[in-house]
Structure formats: structure tokens, C-alpha cells
Amino acid sequence: MTANSTAHKAPTAPGTDGPPLRPLRRRRPASPAGRPGWTPWLYLLPALVLLGGLLVYPIYQLGLISFLEYTQAQVSGGEPATFQGFGNYATLFRDSQFRQVLLATVVFAAACVLATLFTGCALAVLLTRVRAVPRLALMMAALGAWATPAITGSTVWVFLFDADFGPVNRVLGLGDFSWTYGRYSAFALVLLEVLWCSFPFVMVTVYAGIRAIPAEVLEAAALDGASQWRIWRSVMAPMLRPILVVVTIQSVIWDFKVFTQIYVMTNGGGIAGQNLVLNVYAYQKAFASSQYGLGSAIGVVMLVILLAVTLVYLRLMRRQGEEL
């Protein structure tokens, strides 16, 4: 055998004189039609189509109208809609009342969110400490408040705190004090009603998360001498962080767009609009004043604020190493 023929001989398995090894063949990439990545999207397609019809198209119409001069004349077809660009937004941000309403909405929503989270988490921990009968009674009472329609609950609260016939003033000895006359007392009254109908969601969700925590972890913390507050802050809260993210975002969205409670309990926004929030303000501009372009612009501003708050909060959670 010559040197050239030996150099071109196929390699054999190491340590053997067996047949030569076959070269590895590269696998052909799967055809686009056989990719498994499309399968989940096919299952999600009906839901995506439904969400597109219920969310994407209305948001598109909201944004479109916010750039138009769209009043009752355009709605009735008497005049054509004209493009205003950012004129409606410029009008809004030049309006001092809009800036006051925006600030009041942010402060009011923040107070509602903090009160709801504190009350819901505290009662969730309480549920783990009481016996079955008190736990069932508290759960039923909370679920009853949660199931009550907003307009019904608001009407009942207005009666309870009525200056002439309400039992709360009689019990507290406040005489004919009107809760809805003053700006801050009216906001406080609405906050209590929002808290009453919102804390059950936080309580039930956090309670379910606490029950999923291994009992050995909590017992070990108690044996180490940790107080209930320390157990919550150092043990429960870190383990419940994904659940707390969900309930916080839900509370921000719900409380930022409060409408029914303010409209019913303050009779459309209070005296001289002192208790207006953005949702009620948008309703007044769009339907009471027939300025649908301005009302749509307020709606877009609310949407942008909620998206920004949600994205910032999620980003902060991810920076802390939380998988979301």
C-alpha cells in the first residue's frame, strides 16, 4: 500500500481495527410548516381575535377621535370632522382644572391602593390565625362586600353617612355634619367605600398564597423568636412577591379609574367639581359638554399613565431578581 493510499484511508474507532467511522451528518432544519412554535399561537388565536375586537379596535378609535374636532355637530353629521393634531392635548394641559384633577386622581388612587393592600394583607394574615368559624364568617362578609355592585354599595354608603337620616352621625354624635360637603371629607368617604369593596380581592388572593407557604418555614421563624411583623416582612412578603405584584397592579388600575363611587356619592364630582377625578372629568367633557375629542384625549392620557406605572413597577420587580 502506498503512502498516498494510506493518507486517504478512513479513520477507525480508537483502539480497534474495526470498520471505519462514518462521518456525522448534519440534521436538516425542520420545515417551517412543522415548527412546534406555531402550535400555541393556533390555540391562542380565537382569544387574540376576541381581544383584538374588544380592546385594540376601541383603543384605536379612542386615539383617533382624540386627534379630531369631534363635537355634537360632527356626531349628527352636520359638519365634517377635522384633524386637530395635538390640539386637544394642548387644550387639556393648558387647562388648570385638568391639572388639578390629574393631581387629585393620582393622590386619591395612591391612598386607595395603599389602604387596600394594607387592609387586605392584614386580614389575610388574620385568617391564618383564627379558627374555622370566625374565618368562614370573615370570608363570607368580605365576599359579600366584593359581590355588591358599585352603584348599590355607593348608595348604601351615602345613606349610612347621610347628614339627616344616617346612623353613623348619630352613633358618632356629629349632628348634621355633611360628609359630602367638604372636599377632603368627601374624598375620605369615597375612599372608605372603595376600600370596602376592594380589599376582599387582596385578602383572598394573599390568603391563598400564604396557605401555599410551607408550614415548616413559618414555624422555624417563630421558633427563632421572630415577631409576627418580622415574619411577614422577612419571610412571607418575599415569598408572596409575585402575588403582591398582581394585586398591586390590579389595585392601581381599578382605583385610578374609579367612576361610579365618585359620581354617585358626590353627585357628579362634588360642589364646583371639587371631587372630580379623571374618569368623571372625561365623562363631563365628552357627554355633558359634547366635546368628544377632549374626552377621548383624557382617556388616552389615563391609558398612558396606567401603562407607564405598570411597566415601571414590573421593571423594578425584575431588577430585584423576581421572575415575572
mmCIF file of N, CA and C in Angstrom, residues 61-126:
data_model
loop_
_atom_site.group_PDB
_atom_site.id
_atom_site.type_symbol
_atom_site.label_atom_id
_atom_site.label_comp_id
_atom_site.label_asym_id
_atom_site.label_seq_id
_atom_site.Cartn_x
_atom_site.Cartn_y
_atom_site.Cartn_z
ATOM 1 N N GLN A 61 -59.933 53.624 18.046
ATOM 2 C CA GLN A 61 -60.941 54.658 17.863
ATOM 3 C C GLN A 61 -60.778 55.783 18.879
ATOM 4 N N LEU A 62 -60.435 55.424 20.112
ATOM 5 C CA LEU A 62 -60.212 56.440 21.145
ATOM 6 C C LEU A 62 -59.070 57.369 20.751
ATOM 7 N N GLY A 63 -57.959 56.776 20.305
ATOM 8 C CA GLY A 63 -56.837 57.598 19.882
ATOM 9 C C GLY A 63 -57.148 58.431 18.658
ATOM 10 N N LEU A 64 -57.916 57.877 17.720
ATOM 11 C CA LEU A 64 -58.261 58.612 16.508
ATOM 12 C C LEU A 64 -59.121 59.824 16.823
ATOM 13 N N ILE A 65 -60.150 59.639 17.658
ATOM 14 C CA ILE A 65 -61.045 60.750 17.992
ATOM 15 C C ILE A 65 -60.306 61.831 18.773
ATOM 16 N N SER A 66 -59.282 61.430 19.548
ATOM 17 C CA SER A 66 -58.549 62.430 20.335
ATOM 18 C C SER A 66 -57.774 63.407 19.459
ATOM 19 N N PHE A 67 -57.561 63.063 18.194
ATOM 20 C CA PHE A 67 -56.860 63.963 17.277
ATOM 21 C C PHE A 67 -57.822 64.732 16.369
ATOM 22 N N LEU A 68 -59.123 64.610 16.620
ATOM 23 C CA LEU A 68 -60.112 65.252 15.762
ATOM 24 C C LEU A 68 -60.909 66.284 16.543
ATOM 25 N N GLU A 69 -61.474 67.228 15.813
ATOM 26 C CA GLU A 69 -62.508 68.095 16.383
ATOM 27 C C GLU A 69 -63.828 67.351 16.233
ATOM 28 N N TYR A 70 -64.288 66.777 17.346
ATOM 29 C CA TYR A 70 -65.423 65.850 17.288
ATOM 30 C C TYR A 70 -66.421 66.264 18.360
ATOM 31 N N THR A 71 -67.418 67.035 17.953
ATOM 32 C CA THR A 71 -68.452 67.509 18.858
ATOM 33 C C THR A 71 -69.802 66.971 18.397
ATOM 34 N N GLN A 72 -70.858 67.522 18.967
ATOM 35 C CA GLN A 72 -72.189 67.052 18.590
ATOM 36 C C GLN A 72 -72.487 67.324 17.117
ATOM 37 N N ALA A 73 -71.921 68.385 16.581
ATOM 38 C CA ALA A 73 -72.142 68.685 15.168
ATOM 39 C C ALA A 73 -71.568 67.595 14.272
ATOM 40 N N GLN A 74 -70.401 67.077 14.632
ATOM 41 C CA GLN A 74 -69.812 66.004 13.840
ATOM 42 C C GLN A 74 -70.528 64.676 14.063
ATOM 43 N N VAL A 75 -71.005 64.455 15.295
ATOM 44 C CA VAL A 75 -71.723 63.205 15.573
ATOM 45 C C VAL A 75 -73.018 63.136 14.775
ATOM 46 N N SER A 76 -73.733 64.243 14.696
ATOM 47 C CA SER A 76 -75.009 64.264 13.970
ATOM 48 C C SER A 76 -74.815 64.334 12.456
ATOM 49 N N GLY A 77 -73.605 64.536 12.000
ATOM 50 C CA GLY A 77 -73.340 64.602 10.567
ATOM 51 C C GLY A 77 -73.521 65.974 9.965
ATOM 52 N N GLY A 78 -73.762 66.993 10.782
ATOM 53 C CA GLY A 78 -73.954 68.339 10.263
ATOM 54 C C GLY A 78 -72.672 68.972 9.751
ATOM 55 N N GLU A 79 -71.538 68.600 10.363
ATOM 56 C CA GLU A 79 -70.242 69.130 9.941
ATOM 57 C C GLU A 79 -69.246 67.981 9.863
ATOM 58 N N PRO A 80 -68.276 68.072 8.976
ATOM 59 C CA PRO A 80 -67.259 67.023 8.885
ATOM 60 C C PRO A 80 -66.247 67.148 10.026
ATOM 61 N N ALA A 81 -65.716 66.006 10.446
ATOM 62 C CA ALA A 81 -64.672 66.014 11.470
ATOM 63 C C ALA A 81 -63.369 66.532 10.870
ATOM 64 N N THR A 82 -62.704 67.407 11.589
ATOM 65 C CA THR A 82 -61.447 67.988 11.110
ATOM 66 C C THR A 82 -60.299 67.537 12.002
ATOM 67 N N PHE A 83 -59.154 67.347 11.374
ATOM 68 C CA PHE A 83 -57.967 66.892 12.088
ATOM 69 C C PHE A 83 -57.360 68.050 12.879
ATOM 70 N N GLN A 84 -57.137 67.821 14.183
ATOM 71 C CA GLN A 84 -56.610 68.848 15.068
ATOM 72 C C GLN A 84 -55.180 68.584 15.506
ATOM 73 N N GLY A 85 -54.630 67.421 15.146
ATOM 74 C CA GLY A 85 -53.294 67.087 15.636
ATOM 75 C C GLY A 85 -53.301 66.943 17.148
ATOM 76 N N PHE A 86 -52.365 67.597 17.799
ATOM 77 C CA PHE A 86 -52.287 67.561 19.263
ATOM 78 C C PHE A 86 -53.021 68.749 19.891
ATOM 79 N N GLY A 87 -53.959 69.324 19.153
ATOM 80 C CA GLY A 87 -54.680 70.475 19.669
ATOM 81 C C GLY A 87 -55.490 70.163 20.914
ATOM 82 N N ASN A 88 -56.165 68.998 20.944
ATOM 83 C CA ASN A 88 -56.947 68.632 22.128
ATOM 84 C C ASN A 88 -56.043 68.436 23.339
ATOM 85 N N TYR A 89 -54.879 67.839 23.139
ATOM 86 C CA TYR A 89 -53.949 67.626 24.248
ATOM 87 C C TYR A 89 -53.383 68.963 24.735
ATOM 88 N N ALA A 90 -53.104 69.866 23.794
ATOM 89 C CA ALA A 90 -52.614 71.188 24.199
ATOM 90 C C ALA A 90 -53.669 71.932 25.009
ATOM 91 N N THR A 91 -54.928 71.809 24.593
ATOM 92 C CA THR A 91 -56.016 72.442 25.341
ATOM 93 C C THR A 91 -56.122 71.870 26.745
ATOM 94 N N LEU A 92 -55.954 70.560 26.865
ATOM 95 C CA LEU A 92 -56.043 69.917 28.179
ATOM 96 C C LEU A 92 -54.951 70.422 29.113
ATOM 97 N N PHE A 93 -53.713 70.384 28.649
ATOM 98 C CA PHE A 93 -52.604 70.709 29.538
ATOM 99 C C PHE A 93 -52.500 72.206 29.805
ATOM 100 N N ARG A 94 -53.185 73.020 29.031
ATOM 101 C CA ARG A 94 -53.281 74.444 29.375
ATOM 102 C C ARG A 94 -54.385 74.711 30.382
ATOM 103 N N ASP A 95 -55.273 73.762 30.577
ATOM 104 C CA ASP A 95 -56.412 73.924 31.475
ATOM 105 C C ASP A 95 -55.970 73.654 32.908
ATOM 106 N N SER A 96 -56.072 74.646 33.765
ATOM 107 C CA SER A 96 -55.656 74.483 35.160
ATOM 108 C C SER A 96 -56.527 73.466 35.885
ATOM 109 N N GLN A 97 -57.806 73.369 35.523
ATOM 110 C CA GLN A 97 -58.676 72.395 36.171
ATOM 111 C C GLN A 97 -58.220 70.971 35.860
ATOM 112 N N PHE A 98 -57.790 70.738 34.631
ATOM 113 C CA PHE A 98 -57.312 69.401 34.277
ATOM 114 C C PHE A 98 -56.100 69.017 35.113
ATOM 115 N N ARG A 99 -55.181 69.958 35.310
ATOM 116 C CA ARG A 99 -54.002 69.654 36.126
ATOM 117 C C ARG A 99 -54.387 69.380 37.567
ATOM 118 N N GLN A 100 -55.363 70.117 38.102
ATOM 119 C CA GLN A 100 -55.816 69.865 39.467
ATOM 120 C C GLN A 100 -56.493 68.499 39.585
ATOM 121 N N VAL A 101 -57.302 68.163 38.587
ATOM 122 C CA VAL A 101 -57.988 66.870 38.603
ATOM 123 C C VAL A 101 -56.981 65.731 38.474
ATOM 124 N N LEU A 102 -55.977 65.907 37.636
ATOM 125 C CA LEU A 102 -54.946 64.881 37.474
ATOM 126 C C LEU A 102 -54.204 64.640 38.778
ATOM 127 N N LEU A 103 -53.812 65.713 39.457
ATOM 128 C CA LEU A 103 -53.116 65.569 40.743
ATOM 129 C C LEU A 103 -54.021 64.913 41.780
ATOM 130 N N ALA A 104 -55.293 65.339 41.839
ATOM 131 C CA ALA A 104 -56.221 64.748 42.792
ATOM 132 C C ALA A 104 -56.425 63.257 42.509
ATOM 133 N N THR A 105 -56.472 62.884 41.233
ATOM 134 C CA THR A 105 -56.662 61.480 40.877
ATOM 135 C C THR A 105 -55.473 60.644 41.312
ATOM 136 N N VAL A 106 -54.267 61.132 41.080
ATOM 137 C CA VAL A 106 -53.063 60.385 41.451
ATOM 138 C C VAL A 106 -52.992 60.200 42.967
ATOM 139 N N VAL A 107 -53.235 61.267 43.718
ATOM 140 C CA VAL A 107 -53.165 61.179 45.184
ATOM 141 C C VAL A 107 -54.264 60.261 45.711
ATOM 142 N N PHE A 108 -55.484 60.429 45.200
ATOM 143 C CA PHE A 108 -56.601 59.614 45.664
ATOM 144 C C PHE A 108 -56.364 58.134 45.338
ATOM 145 N N ALA A 109 -55.903 57.837 44.124
ATOM 146 C CA ALA A 109 -55.653 56.440 43.746
ATOM 147 C C ALA A 109 -54.538 55.835 44.590
ATOM 148 N N ALA A 110 -53.484 56.603 44.856
ATOM 149 C CA ALA A 110 -52.393 56.093 45.680
ATOM 150 C C ALA A 110 -52.867 55.773 47.092
ATOM 151 N N ALA A 111 -53.701 56.652 47.660
ATOM 152 C CA ALA A 111 -54.236 56.395 49.002
ATOM 153 C C ALA A 111 -55.114 55.150 49.013
ATOM 154 N N CYS A 112 -55.935 54.985 47.984
ATOM 155 C CA CYS A 112 -56.804 53.804 47.903
ATOM 156 C C CYS A 112 -55.987 52.526 47.775
ATOM 157 N N VAL A 113 -54.937 52.551 46.954
ATOM 158 C CA VAL A 113 -54.106 51.359 46.756
ATOM 159 C C VAL A 113 -53.396 50.977 48.050
ATOM 160 N N LEU A 114 -52.800 51.954 48.720
ATOM 161 C CA LEU A 114 -52.094 51.656 49.966
ATOM 162 C C LEU A 114 -53.045 51.123 51.037
ATOM 163 N N ALA A 115 -54.218 51.753 51.168
ATOM 164 C CA ALA A 115 -55.187 51.298 52.164
ATOM 165 C C ALA A 115 -55.694 49.898 51.834
ATOM 166 N N THR A 116 -55.941 49.631 50.551
ATOM 167 C CA THR A 116 -56.441 48.316 50.149
ATOM 168 C C THR A 116 -55.414 47.231 50.401
ATOM 169 N N LEU A 117 -54.157 47.489 50.022
ATOM 170 C CA LEU A 117 -53.116 46.481 50.222
ATOM 171 C C LEU A 117 -52.872 46.220 51.704
ATOM 172 N N PHE A 118 -52.823 47.283 52.500
ATOM 173 C CA PHE A 118 -52.583 47.098 53.939
ATOM 174 C C PHE A 118 -53.722 46.308 54.582
ATOM 175 N N THR A 119 -54.962 46.709 54.301
ATOM 176 C CA THR A 119 -56.102 46.035 54.914
ATOM 177 C C THR A 119 -56.217 44.592 54.432
ATOM 178 N N GLY A 120 -56.071 44.366 53.129
ATOM 179 C CA GLY A 120 -56.191 43.015 52.595
ATOM 180 C C GLY A 120 -55.118 42.087 53.128
ATOM 181 N N CYS A 121 -53.861 42.555 53.181
ATOM 182 C CA CYS A 121 -52.778 41.709 53.688
ATOM 183 C C CYS A 121 -52.940 41.431 55.188
ATOM 184 N N ALA A 122 -53.339 42.453 55.950
ATOM 185 C CA ALA A 122 -53.522 42.266 57.390
ATOM 186 C C ALA A 122 -54.630 41.245 57.673
ATOM 187 N N LEU A 123 -55.733 41.340 56.953
ATOM 188 C CA LEU A 123 -56.821 40.383 57.164
ATOM 189 C C LEU A 123 -56.455 38.999 56.649
ATOM 190 N N ALA A 124 -55.630 38.916 55.618
ATOM 191 C CA ALA A 124 -55.184 37.602 55.139
ATOM 192 C C ALA A 124 -54.350 36.900 56.202
ATOM 193 N N VAL A 125 -53.474 37.652 56.856
ATOM 194 C CA VAL A 125 -52.692 37.061 57.949
ATOM 195 C C VAL A 125 -53.608 36.679 59.104
ATOM 196 N N LEU A 126 -54.613 37.522 59.384
ATOM 197 C CA LEU A 126 -55.559 37.215 60.465
ATOM 198 C C LEU A 126 -56.313 35.915 60.184
#
